[in-house]
PDB file of C-alpha atoms in Angstrom:
ATOM      1  CA  MET A  26     -45.715   7.847 -19.689  1.00 51.00           C
ATOM      2  CA  ALA A  27     -43.190   9.330 -22.092  1.00 62.00           C
ATOM      3  CA  PHE A  28     -44.355  10.329 -25.531  1.00 75.00           C
ATOM      4  CA  PRO A  29     -42.143   9.872 -28.595  1.00 89.00           C
ATOM      5  CA  LEU A  30     -40.546  13.032 -29.891  1.00 95.00           C
ATOM      6  CA  PRO A  31     -41.876  14.528 -33.108  1.00 97.00           C
ATOM      7  CA  PRO A  32     -39.531  13.413 -35.937  1.00 98.00           C
ATOM      8  CA  PRO A  33     -38.204  16.950 -36.605  1.00 98.00           C
ATOM      9  CA  MET A  34     -37.153  17.357 -32.960  1.00 98.00           C
ATOM     10  CA  ARG A  35     -35.612  13.892 -32.965  1.00 98.00           C
ATOM     11  CA  ARG A  36     -33.573  14.969 -36.002  1.00 98.00           C
ATOM     12  CA  ALA A  37     -32.590  18.283 -34.338  1.00 98.00           C
ATOM     13  CA  LEU A  38     -31.296  16.372 -31.306  1.00 98.00           C
ATOM     14  CA  ASP A  39     -29.376  13.972 -33.551  1.00 98.00           C
ATOM     15  CA  LEU A  40     -27.822  16.956 -35.348  1.00 98.00           C
ATOM     16  CA  ALA A  41     -26.898  18.423 -31.958  1.00 98.00           C
ATOM     17  CA  ALA A  42     -25.082  15.184 -31.142  1.00 98.00           C
ATOM     18  CA  GLU A  43     -23.217  15.454 -34.470  1.00 98.00           C
ATOM     19  CA  ALA A  44     -22.216  19.004 -33.570  1.00 98.00           C
ATOM     20  CA  ALA A  45     -20.831  17.849 -30.212  1.00 98.00           C
ATOM     21  CA  ALA A  46     -18.849  15.079 -31.911  1.00 97.00           C
ATOM     22  CA  ALA A  47     -17.315  17.752 -34.167  1.00 97.00           C
ATOM     23  CA  GLY A  48     -16.367  19.910 -31.159  1.00 97.00           C
ATOM     24  CA  GLU A  49     -19.200  22.399 -31.653  1.00 98.00           C
ATOM     25  CA  VAL A  50     -21.731  23.347 -28.974  1.00 98.00           C
ATOM     26  CA  PRO A  51     -24.487  20.736 -29.414  1.00 98.00           C
ATOM     27  CA  VAL A  52     -27.300  22.544 -31.186  1.00 98.00           C
ATOM     28  CA  GLY A  53     -29.260  21.216 -34.148  1.00 98.00           C
ATOM     29  CA  ALA A  54     -32.074  22.794 -36.154  1.00 98.00           C
ATOM     30  CA  VAL A  55     -34.636  21.581 -38.681  1.00 98.00           C
ATOM     31  CA  VAL A  56     -37.057  23.577 -40.843  1.00 98.00           C
ATOM     32  CA  THR A  57     -40.294  21.883 -41.897  1.00 98.00           C
ATOM     33  CA  ARG A  58     -43.274  22.900 -44.001  1.00 98.00           C
ATOM     34  CA  ALA A  59     -46.462  20.836 -44.024  1.00 96.00           C
ATOM     35  CA  GLU A  60     -44.606  18.194 -41.995  1.00 92.00           C
ATOM     36  CA  GLU A  61     -41.966  17.811 -44.729  1.00 97.00           C
ATOM     37  CA  LEU A  62     -38.280  18.436 -44.089  1.00 98.00           C
ATOM     38  CA  VAL A  63     -37.093  21.554 -45.913  1.00 98.00           C
ATOM     39  CA  ALA A  64     -33.620  22.094 -44.416  1.00 98.00           C
ATOM     40  CA  GLU A  65     -31.447  21.134 -41.473  1.00 98.00           C
ATOM     41  CA  ALA A  66     -28.186  22.213 -39.879  1.00 98.00           C
ATOM     42  CA  ARG A  67     -26.035  21.954 -36.793  1.00 98.00           C
ATOM     43  CA  ASN A  68     -23.789  24.491 -35.121  1.00 98.00           C
ATOM     44  CA  ALA A  69     -20.717  25.099 -37.276  1.00 98.00           C
ATOM     45  CA  MET A  70     -19.074  28.243 -35.884  1.00 98.00           C
ATOM     46  CA  ARG A  71     -15.659  26.755 -35.143  1.00 97.00           C
ATOM     47  CA  GLU A  72     -15.250  24.719 -38.297  1.00 96.00           C
ATOM     48  CA  SER A  73     -16.501  27.511 -40.581  1.00 98.00           C
ATOM     49  CA  LEU A  74     -14.759  30.295 -38.628  1.00 98.00           C
ATOM     50  CA  ASP A  75     -18.103  32.108 -38.748  1.00 98.00           C
ATOM     51  CA  PRO A  76     -19.549  33.363 -35.452  1.00 98.00           C
ATOM     52  CA  THR A  77     -23.003  33.575 -37.073  1.00 98.00           C
ATOM     53  CA  ALA A  78     -23.045  29.891 -38.121  1.00 98.00           C
ATOM     54  CA  HIS A  79     -25.541  28.934 -35.435  1.00 98.00           C
ATOM     55  CA  ALA A  80     -27.674  25.921 -36.363  1.00 98.00           C
ATOM     56  CA  GLU A  81     -30.781  28.121 -36.681  1.00 98.00           C
ATOM     57  CA  ILE A  82     -29.146  30.662 -39.007  1.00 98.00           C
ATOM     58  CA  VAL A  83     -27.681  27.980 -41.268  1.00 98.00           C
ATOM     59  CA  ALA A  84     -30.998  26.072 -41.402  1.00 98.00           C
ATOM     60  CA  ILE A  85     -32.928  29.271 -42.198  1.00 98.00           C
ATOM     61  CA  ARG A  86     -30.468  30.164 -44.991  1.00 98.00           C
ATOM     62  CA  ARG A  87     -30.742  26.662 -46.467  1.00 98.00           C
ATOM     63  CA  ALA A  88     -34.549  26.696 -46.250  1.00 98.00           C
ATOM     64  CA  ALA A  89     -34.760  30.086 -47.967  1.00 98.00           C
ATOM     65  CA  GLU A  90     -32.487  28.833 -50.740  1.00 98.00           C
ATOM     66  CA  MET A  91     -34.415  25.573 -51.099  1.00 98.00           C
ATOM     67  CA  LEU A  92     -37.787  27.348 -51.258  1.00 98.00           C
ATOM     68  CA  GLY A  93     -36.520  30.272 -53.346  1.00 98.00           C
ATOM     69  CA  THR A  94     -37.799  32.937 -50.958  1.00 98.00           C
ATOM     70  CA  SER A  95     -36.654  34.934 -47.953  1.00 97.00           C
ATOM     71  CA  ARG A  96     -40.062  34.556 -46.313  1.00 97.00           C
ATOM     72  CA  LEU A  97     -40.574  31.153 -44.748  1.00 98.00           C
ATOM     73  CA  ASP A  98     -44.344  31.464 -44.315  1.00 97.00           C
ATOM     74  CA  GLY A  99     -45.916  28.140 -43.413  1.00 98.00           C
ATOM     75  CA  CYS A 100     -42.647  26.806 -41.960  1.00 98.00           C
ATOM     76  CA  THR A 101     -41.708  25.647 -38.484  1.00 98.00           C
ATOM     77  CA  LEU A 102     -38.218  25.757 -36.984  1.00 98.00           C
ATOM     78  CA  TRP A 103     -37.342  22.916 -34.599  1.00 98.00           C
ATOM     79  CA  VAL A 104     -34.213  23.538 -32.528  1.00 98.00           C
ATOM     80  CA  SER A 105     -32.580  21.717 -29.638  1.00 98.00           C
ATOM     81  CA  LEU A 106     -31.873  24.890 -27.622  1.00 98.00           C
ATOM     82  CA  GLU A 107     -33.754  28.139 -27.073  1.00 98.00           C
ATOM     83  CA  PRO A 108     -32.502  30.513 -29.790  1.00 98.00           C
ATOM     84  CA  CYS A 109     -30.232  33.410 -28.846  1.00 98.00           C
ATOM     85  CA  ALA A 110     -31.226  36.999 -29.629  1.00 98.00           C
ATOM     86  CA  MET A 111     -29.492  36.913 -33.050  1.00 98.00           C
ATOM     87  CA  CYS A 112     -31.310  33.746 -34.058  1.00 98.00           C
ATOM     88  CA  ALA A 113     -34.641  34.927 -32.650  1.00 98.00           C
ATOM     89  CA  ALA A 114     -34.363  38.110 -34.713  1.00 97.00           C
ATOM     90  CA  ALA A 115     -33.606  36.027 -37.825  1.00 98.00           C
ATOM     91  CA  ILE A 116     -36.647  33.832 -37.096  1.00 98.00           C
ATOM     92  CA  GLY A 117     -38.825  36.937 -37.031  1.00 97.00           C
ATOM     93  CA  LEU A 118     -37.274  38.365 -40.188  1.00 97.00           C
ATOM     94  CA  ALA A 119     -37.778  35.026 -41.982  1.00 98.00           C
ATOM     95  CA  ARG A 120     -41.463  35.109 -40.983  1.00 98.00           C
ATOM     96  CA  LEU A 121     -41.420  31.520 -39.716  1.00 98.00           C
ATOM     97  CA  ASP A 122     -44.892  30.508 -38.527  1.00 98.00           C
ATOM     98  CA  ALA A 123     -43.714  28.527 -35.525  1.00 98.00           C
ATOM     99  CA  LEU A 124     -40.713  27.850 -33.295  1.00 98.00           C
ATOM    100  CA  ARG A 125     -40.362  24.620 -31.339  1.00 98.00           C
ATOM    101  CA  PHE A 126     -37.363  24.188 -29.060  1.00 98.00           C
ATOM    102  CA  ALA A 127     -36.134  21.657 -26.526  1.00 98.00           C
ATOM    103  CA  ALA A 128     -34.081  23.149 -23.674  1.00 98.00           C
ATOM    104  CA  GLU A 129     -34.337  26.687 -22.367  1.00 98.00           C
ATOM    105  CA  ASP A 130     -31.140  28.740 -22.245  1.00 98.00           C
ATOM    106  CA  PRO A 131     -31.202  30.998 -19.158  1.00 96.00           C
ATOM    107  CA  LYS A 132     -27.758  32.470 -19.984  1.00 95.00           C
ATOM    108  CA  GLY A 133     -27.930  33.009 -23.735  1.00 96.00           C
ATOM    109  CA  GLY A 134     -31.539  32.601 -24.775  1.00 98.00           C
ATOM    110  CA  GLY A 135     -33.363  35.387 -26.540  1.00 98.00           C
ATOM    111  CA  VAL A 136     -36.922  34.060 -26.586  1.00 98.00           C
ATOM    112  CA  VAL A 137     -38.084  33.284 -23.037  1.00 97.00           C
ATOM    113  CA  HIS A 138     -34.895  34.629 -21.431  1.00 97.00           C
ATOM    114  CA  GLY A 139     -32.623  37.605 -22.040  1.00 96.00           C
ATOM    115  CA  ALA A 140     -33.736  39.966 -24.781  1.00 96.00           C
ATOM    116  CA  ARG A 141     -37.113  38.244 -25.310  1.00 97.00           C
ATOM    117  CA  ILE A 142     -37.051  39.367 -28.935  1.00 98.00           C
ATOM    118  CA  PHE A 143     -40.649  38.412 -29.755  1.00 98.00           C
ATOM    119  CA  GLY A 144     -41.945  40.540 -26.889  1.00 97.00           C
ATOM    120  CA  GLN A 145     -40.283  43.730 -28.126  1.00 96.00           C
ATOM    121  CA  ALA A 146     -42.348  46.466 -29.772  1.00 95.00           C
ATOM    122  CA  THR A 147     -39.807  46.565 -32.617  1.00 93.00           C
ATOM    123  CA  CYS A 148     -40.476  42.922 -33.509  1.00 94.00           C
ATOM    124  CA  HIS A 149     -42.653  42.853 -36.626  1.00 91.00           C
ATOM    125  CA  HIS A 150     -43.402  39.110 -36.636  1.00 96.00           C
ATOM    126  CA  ARG A 151     -43.970  36.763 -33.727  1.00 97.00           C
ATOM    127  CA  PRO A 152     -44.057  33.032 -34.410  1.00 98.00           C
ATOM    128  CA  ASP A 153     -46.049  30.601 -32.325  1.00 98.00           C
ATOM    129  CA  VAL A 154     -43.524  29.426 -29.692  1.00 98.00           C
ATOM    130  CA  LEU A 155     -43.487  26.172 -27.753  1.00 98.00           C
ATOM    131  CA  GLY A 156     -40.522  24.985 -25.699  1.00 98.00           C
ATOM    132  CA  GLY A 157     -39.684  21.938 -23.641  1.00 97.00           C
ATOM    133  CA  ILE A 158     -39.998  19.343 -26.420  1.00 97.00           C
ATOM    134  CA  GLY A 159     -37.177  16.879 -25.697  1.00 97.00           C
ATOM    135  CA  GLU A 160     -35.827  19.168 -23.005  1.00 97.00           C
ATOM    136  CA  ALA A 161     -34.220  16.477 -20.813  1.00 96.00           C
ATOM    137  CA  GLU A 162     -32.183  14.989 -23.660  1.00 97.00           C
ATOM    138  CA  ALA A 163     -31.072  18.371 -24.981  1.00 98.00           C
ATOM    139  CA  ALA A 164     -30.069  19.573 -21.516  1.00 97.00           C
ATOM    140  CA  GLU A 165     -28.039  16.398 -20.928  1.00 97.00           C
ATOM    141  CA  GLN A 166     -26.258  16.823 -24.276  1.00 97.00           C
ATOM    142  CA  LEU A 167     -25.232  20.327 -23.235  1.00 97.00           C
ATOM    143  CA  ARG A 168     -24.169  19.300 -19.712  1.00 96.00           C
ATOM    144  CA  ALA A 169     -22.067  16.424 -21.064  1.00 96.00           C
ATOM    145  CA  PHE A 170     -20.437  18.639 -23.688  1.00 97.00           C
ATOM    146  CA  PHE A 171     -19.376  21.295 -21.193  1.00 95.00           C
ATOM    147  CA  ARG A 172     -18.454  18.757 -18.479  1.00 93.00           C
ATOM    148  CA  GLU A 173     -15.909  17.217 -20.894  1.00 90.00           C
ATOM    149  CA  ARG A 174     -14.333  20.631 -21.466  1.00 85.00           C
ATOM    150  CA  ARG A 175     -13.931  21.660 -17.837  1.00 80.00           C
TER     151      ARG A 175
END
């Protein structure tokens, strides 16, 4: 029996689809606090000409602006793909309480793959991490996106 996705992950996957439609790698991110939407974003590196405009970074920046603080205590980041090392470091620096992601990223991930940022001694904050939420849909979005470009 399949369970419905939590609304923030559903929104992250919808944002990922919007990113793909715009020619960006399909990744979407949502920041919540007390189950309320604080900020959201999708990948925007190509259109903004900014290599740091990953969905997670943009969502974190928007959440910090919306809440008026650089520390996102009490917040959860929902993202359609395992964050890369840059994004994982930003999650730690923002002091997000929790990270929820859909698909793992064996090539570019920085949480359960690659650098494993939260496992490093130099990491000062480790959020609660749970992956695999909506994994099949997120993985198919990514496969379809790259299949169309090959």
